[in-house]
């Protein structure tokens, strides 16, 4: 072998070796990249799983609590009916004795309050499957505002309702109008309560390109302490002396049953905002005929 030949073949081998090393480095680099990607995916899936597990545990807790509450509510409702009946008879009998009549009326009022609580418990714990019908949010929201008018008057709170799409078809959706009305009413009553005398509540509605509608109820009250944000949707959680803590639990249940979500945040300018996001149609449902009367 001549020195020149040896030099040429060494260079070839070096080139080959270089190519192998380059290919090896390339494969190693790609393996490292896909390893990193897999690790990120595993991390994301772990977080998702933890989220789903938390949600499942929450649903199981709520189902057990709901069953117990519904049983209790039924047991309470029967004797309440009797008390109401007898208090009514007493009120009539005591027509000429105003002091005693006043006491009988207090019993009636107390029973009415308890009956309201029982109704709330049953709404929270009972059958939540929505009865879908075509709903126009541009109409449903003003109706809910009318129903809440007494509360706004009682608190001396102003209310503003704004939607750029109040009249057009963008705010048409499939929903259970009674359930949705109830959810909105609960949010409005809480907002009026929080905003208080001279306060202001703002309701907005919009639709997006992903076939979802968004309703927000904002107030300029004190807002929600950040450490309570996670707990306010829990049933029976209340910071009010005369609260039942069922209003937001009912809202959550209704919105979830419609395949939507509800979120509470504090606004930068002060006050709380509850944001509801709902699909216009529930997946898999046969489409209902939409008509604007
Ligand atoms: P309740 O009104 O009977 O207390 P809810 O479930 O409707 O029950 O509300 C739970 C808690 O969430 C309230 O006691 C209050 O602390 C808080 N909350 C609800 N809405 C608002 C709001 N708009 N601003 C501030 N806090 C609120």
PDB file of C-alpha atoms and ligand atoms in Angstrom:
ATOM      1  CA  UNK A   1       0.000   0.000   0.000  1.00  0.00           C
ATOM      2  CA  UNK A   2       1.487   3.347  -1.042  1.00  0.00           C
ATOM      3  CA  UNK A   3       1.409   6.259   1.413  1.00  0.00           C
ATOM      4  CA  UNK A   4      -1.029   8.086  -0.913  1.00  0.00           C
ATOM      5  CA  UNK A   5      -3.417   5.097  -1.003  1.00  0.00           C
ATOM      6  CA  UNK A   6      -3.230   4.801   2.776  1.00  0.00           C
ATOM      7  CA  UNK A   7      -3.990   8.520   3.143  1.00  0.00           C
ATOM      8  CA  UNK A   8      -7.005   8.283   0.763  1.00  0.00           C
ATOM      9  CA  UNK A   9      -8.501   5.233   2.482  1.00  0.00           C
ATOM     10  CA  UNK A  10      -8.000   6.828   5.946  1.00  0.00           C
ATOM     11  CA  UNK A  11      -9.905   9.894   4.749  1.00  0.00           C
ATOM     12  CA  UNK A  12     -12.724   7.730   3.453  1.00  0.00           C
ATOM     13  CA  UNK A  13     -12.907   5.910   6.760  1.00  0.00           C
ATOM     14  CA  UNK A  14     -12.819   9.198   8.585  1.00  0.00           C
ATOM     15  CA  UNK A  15     -15.617  10.451   6.419  1.00  0.00           C
ATOM     16  CA  UNK A  16     -17.613   7.302   7.070  1.00  0.00           C
ATOM     17  CA  UNK A  17     -16.962   7.584  10.770  1.00  0.00           C
ATOM     18  CA  UNK A  18     -17.893  11.264  10.660  1.00  0.00           C
ATOM     19  CA  UNK A  19     -21.152  10.401   8.891  1.00  0.00           C
ATOM     20  CA  UNK A  20     -21.905   7.703  11.465  1.00  0.00           C
ATOM     21  CA  UNK A  21     -21.164  10.078  14.340  1.00  0.00           C
ATOM     22  CA  UNK A  22     -23.297  12.792  12.717  1.00  0.00           C
ATOM     23  CA  UNK A  23     -26.156  10.318  12.216  1.00  0.00           C
ATOM     24  CA  UNK A  24     -25.720   9.121  15.802  1.00  0.00           C
ATOM     25  CA  UNK A  25     -25.750  12.710  17.082  1.00  0.00           C
ATOM     26  CA  UNK A  26     -28.794  13.455  14.973  1.00  0.00           C
ATOM     27  CA  UNK A  27     -30.662  10.391  16.286  1.00  0.00           C
ATOM     28  CA  UNK A  28     -29.590  11.187  19.839  1.00  0.00           C
ATOM     29  CA  UNK A  29     -30.791  14.768  19.425  1.00  0.00           C
ATOM     30  CA  UNK A  30     -34.135  13.608  18.020  1.00  0.00           C
ATOM     31  CA  UNK A  31     -34.487  11.002  20.754  1.00  0.00           C
ATOM     32  CA  UNK A  32     -33.781  13.688  23.333  1.00  0.00           C
ATOM     33  CA  UNK A  33     -36.392  15.960  21.734  1.00  0.00           C
ATOM     34  CA  UNK A  34     -39.050  13.262  21.650  1.00  0.00           C
ATOM     35  CA  UNK A  35     -38.117  12.271  25.216  1.00  0.00           C
ATOM     36  CA  UNK A  36     -38.630  15.867  26.304  1.00  0.00           C
ATOM     37  CA  UNK A  37     -41.920  16.032  24.423  1.00  0.00           C
ATOM     38  CA  UNK A  38     -43.070  12.767  25.980  1.00  0.00           C
ATOM     39  CA  UNK A  39     -42.078  14.005  29.418  1.00  0.00           C
ATOM     40  CA  UNK A  40     -44.082  17.199  28.873  1.00  0.00           C
ATOM     41  CA  UNK A  41     -47.059  15.177  27.667  1.00  0.00           C
ATOM     42  CA  UNK A  42     -46.858  12.847  30.674  1.00  0.00           C
ATOM     43  CA  UNK A  43     -46.720  15.903  32.940  1.00  0.00           C
ATOM     44  CA  UNK A  44     -49.737  17.462  31.193  1.00  0.00           C
ATOM     45  CA  UNK A  45     -51.690  14.186  31.325  1.00  0.00           C
ATOM     46  CA  UNK A  46     -50.826  13.807  35.025  1.00  0.00           C
ATOM     47  CA  UNK A  47     -52.214  17.287  35.704  1.00  0.00           C
ATOM     48  CA  UNK A  48     -55.336  16.507  33.622  1.00  0.00           C
ATOM     49  CA  UNK A  49     -55.811  13.229  35.470  1.00  0.00           C
ATOM     50  CA  UNK A  50     -55.444  14.957  38.852  1.00  0.00           C
ATOM     51  CA  UNK A  51     -58.013  17.536  37.676  1.00  0.00           C
ATOM     52  CA  UNK A  52     -60.454  14.859  36.528  1.00  0.00           C
ATOM     53  CA  UNK A  53     -59.953  12.899  39.772  1.00  0.00           C
ATOM     54  CA  UNK A  54     -60.672  16.022  41.808  1.00  0.00           C
ATOM     55  CA  UNK A  55     -63.798  16.680  39.704  1.00  0.00           C
ATOM     56  CA  UNK A  56     -64.920  13.054  40.093  1.00  0.00           C
ATOM     57  CA  UNK A  57     -64.402  13.169  43.862  1.00  0.00           C
ATOM     58  CA  UNK A  58     -66.337  16.441  43.956  1.00  0.00           C
ATOM     59  CA  UNK A  59     -69.224  14.938  41.977  1.00  0.00           C
ATOM     60  CA  UNK A  60     -69.330  11.892  44.243  1.00  0.00           C
ATOM     61  CA  UNK A  61     -69.339  14.129  47.310  1.00  0.00           C
ATOM     62  CA  UNK A  62     -72.104  16.268  45.829  1.00  0.00           C
ATOM     63  CA  UNK A  63     -74.179  13.235  44.811  1.00  0.00           C
ATOM     64  CA  UNK A  64     -73.985  11.797  48.355  1.00  0.00           C
ATOM     65  CA  UNK A  65     -74.713  15.194  49.880  1.00  0.00           C
ATOM     66  CA  UNK A  66     -77.561  15.767  47.417  1.00  0.00           C
ATOM     67  CA  UNK A  67     -79.159  12.434  48.250  1.00  0.00           C
ATOM     68  CA  UNK A  68     -79.007  13.136  51.956  1.00  0.00           C
ATOM     69  CA  UNK A  69     -80.288  16.698  51.529  1.00  0.00           C
ATOM     70  CA  UNK A  70     -83.168  15.577  49.306  1.00  0.00           C
ATOM     71  CA  UNK A  71     -84.212  12.956  51.881  1.00  0.00           C
ATOM     72  CA  UNK A  72     -84.080  15.551  54.650  1.00  0.00           C
ATOM     73  CA  UNK A  73     -85.962  18.114  52.568  1.00  0.00           C
ATOM     74  CA  UNK A  74     -88.824  15.691  51.916  1.00  0.00           C
ATOM     75  CA  UNK A  75     -89.008  14.785  55.617  1.00  0.00           C
ATOM     76  CA  UNK A  76     -89.097  18.467  56.584  1.00  0.00           C
ATOM     77  CA  UNK A  77     -91.630  19.485  53.941  1.00  0.00           C
ATOM     78  CA  UNK A  78     -94.442  17.280  55.298  1.00  0.00           C
ATOM     79  CA  UNK A  79     -94.570  18.664  58.864  1.00  0.00           C
ATOM     80  CA  UNK A  80     -93.986  22.161  57.455  1.00  0.00           C
ATOM     81  CA  UNK A  81     -97.212  21.849  55.465  1.00  0.00           C
ATOM     82  CA  UNK A  82     -99.074  21.003  58.687  1.00  0.00           C
ATOM     83  CA  UNK A  83     -97.531  23.926  60.600  1.00  0.00           C
ATOM     84  CA  UNK A  84     -98.417  26.304  57.756  1.00  0.00           C
ATOM     85  CA  UNK A  85    -102.006  25.060  57.710  1.00  0.00           C
ATOM     86  CA  UNK A  86    -102.479  25.446  61.485  1.00  0.00           C
ATOM     87  CA  UNK A  87    -100.745  28.839  61.561  1.00  0.00           C
ATOM     88  CA  UNK A  88    -103.155  29.974  58.823  1.00  0.00           C
ATOM     89  CA  UNK A  89    -106.166  28.755  60.813  1.00  0.00           C
ATOM     90  CA  UNK A  90    -104.825  30.476  63.946  1.00  0.00           C
ATOM     91  CA  UNK A  91    -104.336  33.735  62.025  1.00  0.00           C
ATOM     92  CA  UNK A  92    -107.999  33.626  60.983  1.00  0.00           C
ATOM     93  CA  UNK A  93    -109.227  32.721  64.481  1.00  0.00           C
ATOM     94  CA  UNK A  94    -107.241  35.561  66.014  1.00  0.00           C
ATOM     95  CA  UNK A  95    -108.714  38.232  63.758  1.00  0.00           C
ATOM     96  CA  UNK A  96    -109.866  40.255  66.808  1.00  0.00           C
ATOM     97  CA  UNK A  97    -106.636  39.829  68.819  1.00  0.00           C
ATOM     98  CA  UNK A  98    -103.961  41.731  66.865  1.00  0.00           C
ATOM     99  CA  UNK A  99    -101.028  40.891  69.167  1.00  0.00           C
ATOM    100  CA  UNK A 100    -101.607  37.130  69.049  1.00  0.00           C
ATOM    101  CA  UNK A 101    -102.471  37.334  65.363  1.00  0.00           C
ATOM    102  CA  UNK A 102     -99.072  38.998  64.786  1.00  0.00           C
ATOM    103  CA  UNK A 103     -97.382  36.029  66.471  1.00  0.00           C
ATOM    104  CA  UNK A 104     -99.275  33.546  64.281  1.00  0.00           C
ATOM    105  CA  UNK A 105     -98.218  35.559  61.214  1.00  0.00           C
ATOM    106  CA  UNK A 106     -94.587  35.355  62.346  1.00  0.00           C
ATOM    107  CA  UNK A 107     -94.924  31.570  62.432  1.00  0.00           C
ATOM    108  CA  UNK A 108     -96.358  31.634  58.878  1.00  0.00           C
ATOM    109  CA  UNK A 109     -93.461  33.818  57.672  1.00  0.00           C
ATOM    110  CA  UNK A 110     -90.918  31.508  59.292  1.00  0.00           C
ATOM    111  CA  UNK A 111     -92.533  28.512  57.634  1.00  0.00           C
ATOM    112  CA  UNK A 112     -92.430  30.284  54.259  1.00  0.00           C
ATOM    113  CA  UNK A 113     -88.693  30.936  54.683  1.00  0.00           C
ATOM    114  CA  UNK A 114     -88.103  27.290  55.597  1.00  0.00           C
ATOM    115  CA  UNK A 115     -90.181  26.209  52.623  1.00  0.00           C
ATOM    116  CA  UNK A 116     -87.985  28.391  50.380  1.00  0.00           C
ATOM    117  CA  UNK A 117     -84.891  26.666  51.764  1.00  0.00           C
ATOM    118  CA  UNK A 118     -86.451  23.239  51.143  1.00  0.00           C
ATOM    119  CA  UNK A 119     -87.273  24.289  47.556  1.00  0.00           C
ATOM    120  CA  UNK A 120     -83.615  25.360  47.086  1.00  0.00           C
ATOM    121  CA  UNK A 121     -82.326  22.082  48.495  1.00  0.00           C
ATOM    122  CA  UNK A 122     -84.572  20.115  46.169  1.00  0.00           C
ATOM    123  CA  UNK A 123     -83.494  22.284  43.228  1.00  0.00           C
ATOM    124  CA  UNK A 124     -79.878  21.545  44.093  1.00  0.00           C
ATOM    125  CA  UNK A 125     -80.315  17.858  44.857  1.00  0.00           C
ATOM    126  CA  UNK A 126     -83.130  16.887  42.534  1.00  0.00           C
ATOM    127  CA  UNK A 127     -83.304  15.931  38.879  1.00  0.00           C
ATOM    128  CA  UNK A 128     -81.004  18.278  36.969  1.00  0.00           C
ATOM    129  CA  UNK A 129     -81.490  17.028  33.401  1.00  0.00           C
ATOM    130  CA  UNK A 130     -82.414  20.142  31.424  1.00  0.00           C
ATOM    131  CA  UNK A 131     -85.554  20.126  29.283  1.00  0.00           C
ATOM    132  CA  UNK A 132     -84.150  21.712  26.177  1.00  0.00           C
ATOM    133  CA  UNK A 133     -86.082  24.283  24.205  1.00  0.00           C
ATOM    134  CA  UNK A 134     -85.047  27.140  21.921  1.00  0.00           C
ATOM    135  CA  UNK A 135     -84.077  30.086  24.107  1.00  0.00           C
ATOM    136  CA  UNK A 136     -83.200  33.640  23.103  1.00  0.00           C
ATOM    137  CA  UNK A 137     -80.874  35.130  25.695  1.00  0.00           C
ATOM    138  CA  UNK A 138     -81.795  38.599  24.448  1.00  0.00           C
ATOM    139  CA  UNK A 139     -85.236  37.911  25.900  1.00  0.00           C
ATOM    140  CA  UNK A 140     -84.453  35.575  28.785  1.00  0.00           C
ATOM    141  CA  UNK A 141     -82.055  38.040  30.436  1.00  0.00           C
ATOM    142  CA  UNK A 142     -84.525  40.988  30.519  1.00  0.00           C
ATOM    143  CA  UNK A 143     -87.141  38.575  31.904  1.00  0.00           C
ATOM    144  CA  UNK A 144     -84.746  37.545  34.687  1.00  0.00           C
ATOM    145  CA  UNK A 145     -84.053  41.247  35.340  1.00  0.00           C
ATOM    146  CA  UNK A 146     -87.810  41.844  35.676  1.00  0.00           C
ATOM    147  CA  UNK A 147     -88.049  39.004  38.180  1.00  0.00           C
ATOM    148  CA  UNK A 148     -85.123  40.446  40.130  1.00  0.00           C
ATOM    149  CA  UNK A 149     -86.549  43.998  40.020  1.00  0.00           C
ATOM    150  CA  UNK A 150     -87.923  43.740  43.565  1.00  0.00           C
ATOM    151  CA  UNK A 151     -84.502  42.766  44.918  1.00  0.00           C
ATOM    152  CA  UNK A 152     -82.826  45.631  43.049  1.00  0.00           C
ATOM    153  CA  UNK A 153     -85.414  48.037  44.415  1.00  0.00           C
ATOM    154  CA  UNK A 154     -85.046  46.673  47.923  1.00  0.00           C
ATOM    155  CA  UNK A 155     -81.271  47.237  47.810  1.00  0.00           C
ATOM    156  CA  UNK A 156     -81.492  50.492  45.838  1.00  0.00           C
ATOM    157  CA  UNK A 157     -79.159  48.999  43.232  1.00  0.00           C
ATOM    158  CA  UNK A 158     -78.970  50.141  39.620  1.00  0.00           C
ATOM    159  CA  UNK A 159     -78.796  47.581  36.875  1.00  0.00           C
ATOM    160  CA  UNK A 160     -77.382  47.912  33.355  1.00  0.00           C
ATOM    161  CA  UNK A 161     -77.994  45.330  30.661  1.00  0.00           C
ATOM    162  CA  UNK A 162     -75.979  45.494  27.491  1.00  0.00           C
ATOM    163  CA  UNK A 163     -75.649  43.292  24.491  1.00  0.00           C
ATOM    164  CA  UNK A 164     -74.604  44.226  21.015  1.00  0.00           C
ATOM    165  CA  UNK A 165     -76.525  41.202  19.798  1.00  0.00           C
ATOM    166  CA  UNK A 166     -79.676  41.423  21.912  1.00  0.00           C
ATOM    167  CA  UNK A 167     -81.987  41.136  18.945  1.00  0.00           C
ATOM    168  CA  UNK A 168     -80.226  38.957  16.436  1.00  0.00           C
ATOM    169  CA  UNK A 169     -79.943  35.222  16.182  1.00  0.00           C
ATOM    170  CA  UNK A 170     -76.451  35.088  17.730  1.00  0.00           C
ATOM    171  CA  UNK A 171     -77.969  34.782  21.193  1.00  0.00           C
ATOM    172  CA  UNK A 172     -80.270  31.896  20.272  1.00  0.00           C
ATOM    173  CA  UNK A 173     -79.445  28.606  21.974  1.00  0.00           C
ATOM    174  CA  UNK A 174     -80.837  25.351  23.274  1.00  0.00           C
ATOM    175  CA  UNK A 175     -81.419  25.389  27.002  1.00  0.00           C
ATOM    176  CA  UNK A 176     -83.924  24.722  29.737  1.00  0.00           C
ATOM    177  CA  UNK A 177     -85.457  28.216  30.048  1.00  0.00           C
ATOM    178  CA  UNK A 178     -86.652  27.678  33.627  1.00  0.00           C
ATOM    179  CA  UNK A 179     -83.304  26.384  34.841  1.00  0.00           C
ATOM    180  CA  UNK A 180     -81.364  29.115  33.054  1.00  0.00           C
ATOM    181  CA  UNK A 181     -83.724  31.750  34.416  1.00  0.00           C
ATOM    182  CA  UNK A 182     -83.166  30.407  37.909  1.00  0.00           C
ATOM    183  CA  UNK A 183     -79.368  30.427  37.527  1.00  0.00           C
ATOM    184  CA  UNK A 184     -79.418  34.021  36.271  1.00  0.00           C
ATOM    185  CA  UNK A 185     -81.760  35.092  39.028  1.00  0.00           C
ATOM    186  CA  UNK A 186     -79.443  33.636  41.681  1.00  0.00           C
ATOM    187  CA  UNK A 187     -76.464  35.510  40.180  1.00  0.00           C
ATOM    188  CA  UNK A 188     -78.470  38.744  39.958  1.00  0.00           C
ATOM    189  CA  UNK A 189     -79.695  38.482  43.541  1.00  0.00           C
ATOM    190  CA  UNK A 190     -76.170  37.890  44.842  1.00  0.00           C
ATOM    191  CA  UNK A 191     -74.852  40.781  42.728  1.00  0.00           C
ATOM    192  CA  UNK A 192     -77.571  43.141  44.027  1.00  0.00           C
ATOM    193  CA  UNK A 193     -76.852  41.979  47.549  1.00  0.00           C
ATOM    194  CA  UNK A 194     -73.106  42.607  47.107  1.00  0.00           C
ATOM    195  CA  UNK A 195     -73.461  45.957  45.294  1.00  0.00           C
ATOM    196  CA  UNK A 196     -75.910  47.241  47.929  1.00  0.00           C
ATOM    197  CA  UNK A 197     -77.481  50.651  48.160  1.00  0.00           C
ATOM    198  CA  UNK A 198     -76.340  52.952  45.376  1.00  0.00           C
ATOM    199  CA  UNK A 199     -74.338  50.123  43.829  1.00  0.00           C
ATOM    200  CA  UNK A 200     -74.445  48.984  40.260  1.00  0.00           C
ATOM    201  CA  UNK A 201     -74.840  45.640  38.519  1.00  0.00           C
ATOM    202  CA  UNK A 202     -73.954  45.096  34.880  1.00  0.00           C
ATOM    203  CA  UNK A 203     -75.164  42.205  32.760  1.00  0.00           C
ATOM    204  CA  UNK A 204     -73.620  41.483  29.365  1.00  0.00           C
ATOM    205  CA  UNK A 205     -74.157  38.767  26.786  1.00  0.00           C
ATOM    206  CA  UNK A 206     -72.266  37.833  23.656  1.00  0.00           C
ATOM    207  CA  UNK A 207     -71.686  34.943  21.286  1.00  0.00           C
ATOM    208  CA  UNK A 208     -68.430  33.715  19.807  1.00  0.00           C
ATOM    209  CA  UNK A 209     -67.364  31.941  16.634  1.00  0.00           C
ATOM    210  CA  UNK A 210     -67.113  28.606  18.491  1.00  0.00           C
ATOM    211  CA  UNK A 211     -70.880  28.390  18.857  1.00  0.00           C
ATOM    212  CA  UNK A 212     -70.790  29.416  22.508  1.00  0.00           C
ATOM    213  CA  UNK A 213     -72.619  32.160  24.346  1.00  0.00           C
ATOM    214  CA  UNK A 214     -71.171  34.122  27.250  1.00  0.00           C
ATOM    215  CA  UNK A 215     -73.112  35.880  29.970  1.00  0.00           C
ATOM    216  CA  UNK A 216     -71.421  37.953  32.652  1.00  0.00           C
ATOM    217  CA  UNK A 217     -72.960  39.410  35.795  1.00  0.00           C
ATOM    218  CA  UNK A 218     -70.644  41.991  37.360  1.00  0.00           C
ATOM    219  CA  UNK A 219     -71.128  44.200  40.400  1.00  0.00           C
ATOM    220  CA  UNK A 220     -69.205  46.952  42.142  1.00  0.00           C
ATOM    221  CA  UNK A 221     -69.518  45.430  45.605  1.00  0.00           C
ATOM    222  CA  UNK A 222     -66.617  44.370  47.836  1.00  0.00           C
ATOM    223  CA  UNK A 223     -65.613  41.394  45.633  1.00  0.00           C
ATOM    224  CA  UNK A 224     -64.805  37.916  46.898  1.00  0.00           C
ATOM    225  CA  UNK A 225     -61.835  37.334  49.241  1.00  0.00           C
ATOM    226  CA  UNK A 226     -59.328  35.296  47.188  1.00  0.00           C
ATOM    227  CA  UNK A 227     -59.166  32.519  49.799  1.00  0.00           C
ATOM    228  CA  UNK A 228     -62.925  31.968  49.343  1.00  0.00           C
ATOM    229  CA  UNK A 229     -62.952  31.829  45.533  1.00  0.00           C
ATOM    230  CA  UNK A 230     -62.549  28.029  45.595  1.00  0.00           C
ATOM    231  CA  UNK A 231     -65.335  27.487  48.085  1.00  0.00           C
ATOM    232  CA  UNK A 232     -68.211  29.728  47.079  1.00  0.00           C
ATOM    233  CA  UNK A 233     -69.762  27.137  44.716  1.00  0.00           C
ATOM    234  CA  UNK A 234     -69.831  24.497  47.481  1.00  0.00           C
ATOM    235  CA  UNK A 235     -73.324  23.743  48.740  1.00  0.00           C
ATOM    236  CA  UNK A 236     -74.134  25.334  52.099  1.00  0.00           C
ATOM    237  CA  UNK A 237     -71.125  27.670  51.941  1.00  0.00           C
ATOM    238  CA  UNK A 238     -72.272  31.132  52.959  1.00  0.00           C
ATOM    239  CA  UNK A 239     -70.814  34.255  54.547  1.00  0.00           C
ATOM    240  CA  UNK A 240     -74.275  35.771  55.082  1.00  0.00           C
ATOM    241  CA  UNK A 241     -76.160  35.684  58.370  1.00  0.00           C
ATOM    242  CA  UNK A 242     -79.329  34.577  56.654  1.00  0.00           C
ATOM    243  CA  UNK A 243     -77.811  32.815  53.661  1.00  0.00           C
ATOM    244  CA  UNK A 244     -78.375  29.178  52.751  1.00  0.00           C
ATOM    245  CA  UNK A 245     -75.243  28.809  50.651  1.00  0.00           C
ATOM    246  CA  UNK A 246     -77.270  27.072  47.950  1.00  0.00           C
ATOM    247  CA  UNK A 247     -77.590  29.851  45.354  1.00  0.00           C
ATOM    248  CA  UNK A 248     -74.238  29.335  43.629  1.00  0.00           C
ATOM    249  CA  UNK A 249     -74.320  25.544  44.074  1.00  0.00           C
ATOM    250  CA  UNK A 250     -77.586  25.590  42.104  1.00  0.00           C
ATOM    251  CA  UNK A 251     -76.045  27.883  39.454  1.00  0.00           C
ATOM    252  CA  UNK A 252     -73.063  25.534  39.109  1.00  0.00           C
ATOM    253  CA  UNK A 253     -75.279  22.469  38.843  1.00  0.00           C
ATOM    254  CA  UNK A 254     -77.537  24.030  36.193  1.00  0.00           C
ATOM    255  CA  UNK A 255     -74.686  25.364  34.057  1.00  0.00           C
ATOM    256  CA  UNK A 256     -72.804  22.070  34.274  1.00  0.00           C
ATOM    257  CA  UNK A 257     -75.953  20.157  33.256  1.00  0.00           C
ATOM    258  CA  UNK A 258     -76.041  22.363  30.136  1.00  0.00           C
ATOM    259  CA  UNK A 259     -72.433  21.425  29.296  1.00  0.00           C
ATOM    260  CA  UNK A 260     -71.189  24.900  30.253  1.00  0.00           C
ATOM    261  CA  UNK A 261     -68.963  26.434  32.906  1.00  0.00           C
ATOM    262  CA  UNK A 262     -69.240  29.243  35.440  1.00  0.00           C
ATOM    263  CA  UNK A 263     -66.334  31.151  36.930  1.00  0.00           C
ATOM    264  CA  UNK A 264     -66.055  33.781  39.624  1.00  0.00           C
ATOM    265  CA  UNK A 265     -63.360  36.452  39.466  1.00  0.00           C
ATOM    266  CA  UNK A 266     -62.641  39.779  41.088  1.00  0.00           C
ATOM    267  CA  UNK A 267     -62.612  42.796  38.787  1.00  0.00           C
ATOM    268  CA  UNK A 268     -59.643  45.132  38.657  1.00  0.00           C
ATOM    269  CA  UNK A 269     -61.867  48.129  39.321  1.00  0.00           C
ATOM    270  CA  UNK A 270     -63.414  46.348  42.348  1.00  0.00           C
ATOM    271  CA  UNK A 271     -66.396  44.047  42.712  1.00  0.00           C
ATOM    272  CA  UNK A 272     -67.055  40.488  41.576  1.00  0.00           C
ATOM    273  CA  UNK A 273     -67.846  39.079  38.166  1.00  0.00           C
ATOM    274  CA  UNK A 274     -69.528  35.762  37.425  1.00  0.00           C
ATOM    275  CA  UNK A 275     -68.882  34.554  33.890  1.00  0.00           C
ATOM    276  CA  UNK A 276     -71.053  31.863  32.382  1.00  0.00           C
ATOM    277  CA  UNK A 277     -70.069  30.131  29.157  1.00  0.00           C
ATOM    278  CA  UNK A 278     -72.527  27.799  27.430  1.00  0.00           C
ATOM    279  CA  UNK A 279     -72.531  25.810  24.204  1.00  0.00           C
ATOM    280  CA  UNK A 280     -75.371  26.871  21.934  1.00  0.00           C
ATOM    281  CA  UNK A 281     -76.210  23.232  21.390  1.00  0.00           C
ATOM    282  CA  UNK A 282     -75.379  20.265  23.543  1.00  0.00           C
ATOM    283  CA  UNK A 283     -73.222  17.697  21.710  1.00  0.00           C
ATOM    284  CA  UNK A 284     -75.163  14.726  20.433  1.00  0.00           C
ATOM    285  CA  UNK A 285     -78.568  16.352  20.868  1.00  0.00           C
ATOM    286  CA  UNK A 286     -80.897  16.315  17.935  1.00  0.00           C
ATOM    287  CA  UNK A 287     -81.081  19.930  16.809  1.00  0.00           C
ATOM    288  CA  UNK A 288     -84.207  21.762  17.875  1.00  0.00           C
ATOM    289  CA  UNK A 289     -85.974  24.048  15.468  1.00  0.00           C
ATOM    290  CA  UNK A 290     -84.973  27.642  16.172  1.00  0.00           C
ATOM    291  CA  UNK A 291     -87.552  30.245  15.631  1.00  0.00           C
ATOM    292  CA  UNK A 292     -87.595  33.861  16.617  1.00  0.00           C
ATOM    293  CA  UNK A 293     -91.211  34.722  17.305  1.00  0.00           C
TER     294      UNK A 293
HETATM  295  P1  LIG B   1     -75.909  32.721  49.882  1.00  0.00           P
HETATM  296  O1  LIG B   1     -76.241  33.889  48.985  1.00  0.00           O
HETATM  297  O2  LIG B   1     -77.100  32.118  50.534  1.00  0.00           O
HETATM  298  O3  LIG B   1     -74.791  33.007  50.844  1.00  0.00           O
HETATM  299  P2  LIG B   1     -74.653  31.608  47.528  1.00  0.00           P
HETATM  300  O4  LIG B   1     -74.288  30.192  47.196  1.00  0.00           O
HETATM  301  O5  LIG B   1     -75.488  32.315  46.544  1.00  0.00           O
HETATM  302  O6  LIG B   1     -75.349  31.549  48.940  1.00  0.00           O
HETATM  303  O7  LIG B   1     -73.316  32.423  47.744  1.00  0.00           O
HETATM  304  C1  LIG B   1     -72.268  31.867  48.536  1.00  0.00           C
HETATM  305  C2  LIG B   1     -71.309  32.957  48.984  1.00  0.00           C
HETATM  306  O8  LIG B   1     -70.594  33.471  47.848  1.00  0.00           O
HETATM  307  C3  LIG B   1     -71.990  34.183  49.584  1.00  0.00           C
HETATM  308  O9  LIG B   1     -72.315  33.985  50.945  1.00  0.00           O
HETATM  309  C4  LIG B   1     -70.898  35.241  49.382  1.00  0.00           C
HETATM  310  O10 LIG B   1     -69.899  35.120  50.370  1.00  0.00           O
HETATM  311  C5  LIG B   1     -70.260  34.835  48.066  1.00  0.00           C
HETATM  312  N1  LIG B   1     -70.784  35.630  46.939  1.00  0.00           N
HETATM  313  C6  LIG B   1     -71.713  35.244  46.027  1.00  0.00           C
HETATM  314  N2  LIG B   1     -71.927  36.211  45.118  1.00  0.00           N
HETATM  315  C7  LIG B   1     -71.123  37.239  45.454  1.00  0.00           C
HETATM  316  C8  LIG B   1     -70.865  38.542  44.899  1.00  0.00           C
HETATM  317  N3  LIG B   1     -71.497  38.985  43.810  1.00  0.00           N
HETATM  318  N4  LIG B   1     -69.948  39.316  45.521  1.00  0.00           N
HETATM  319  C9  LIG B   1     -69.286  38.894  46.610  1.00  0.00           C
HETATM  320  N5  LIG B   1     -69.469  37.680  47.180  1.00  0.00           N
HETATM  321  C10 LIG B   1     -70.372  36.862  46.618  1.00  0.00           C
END
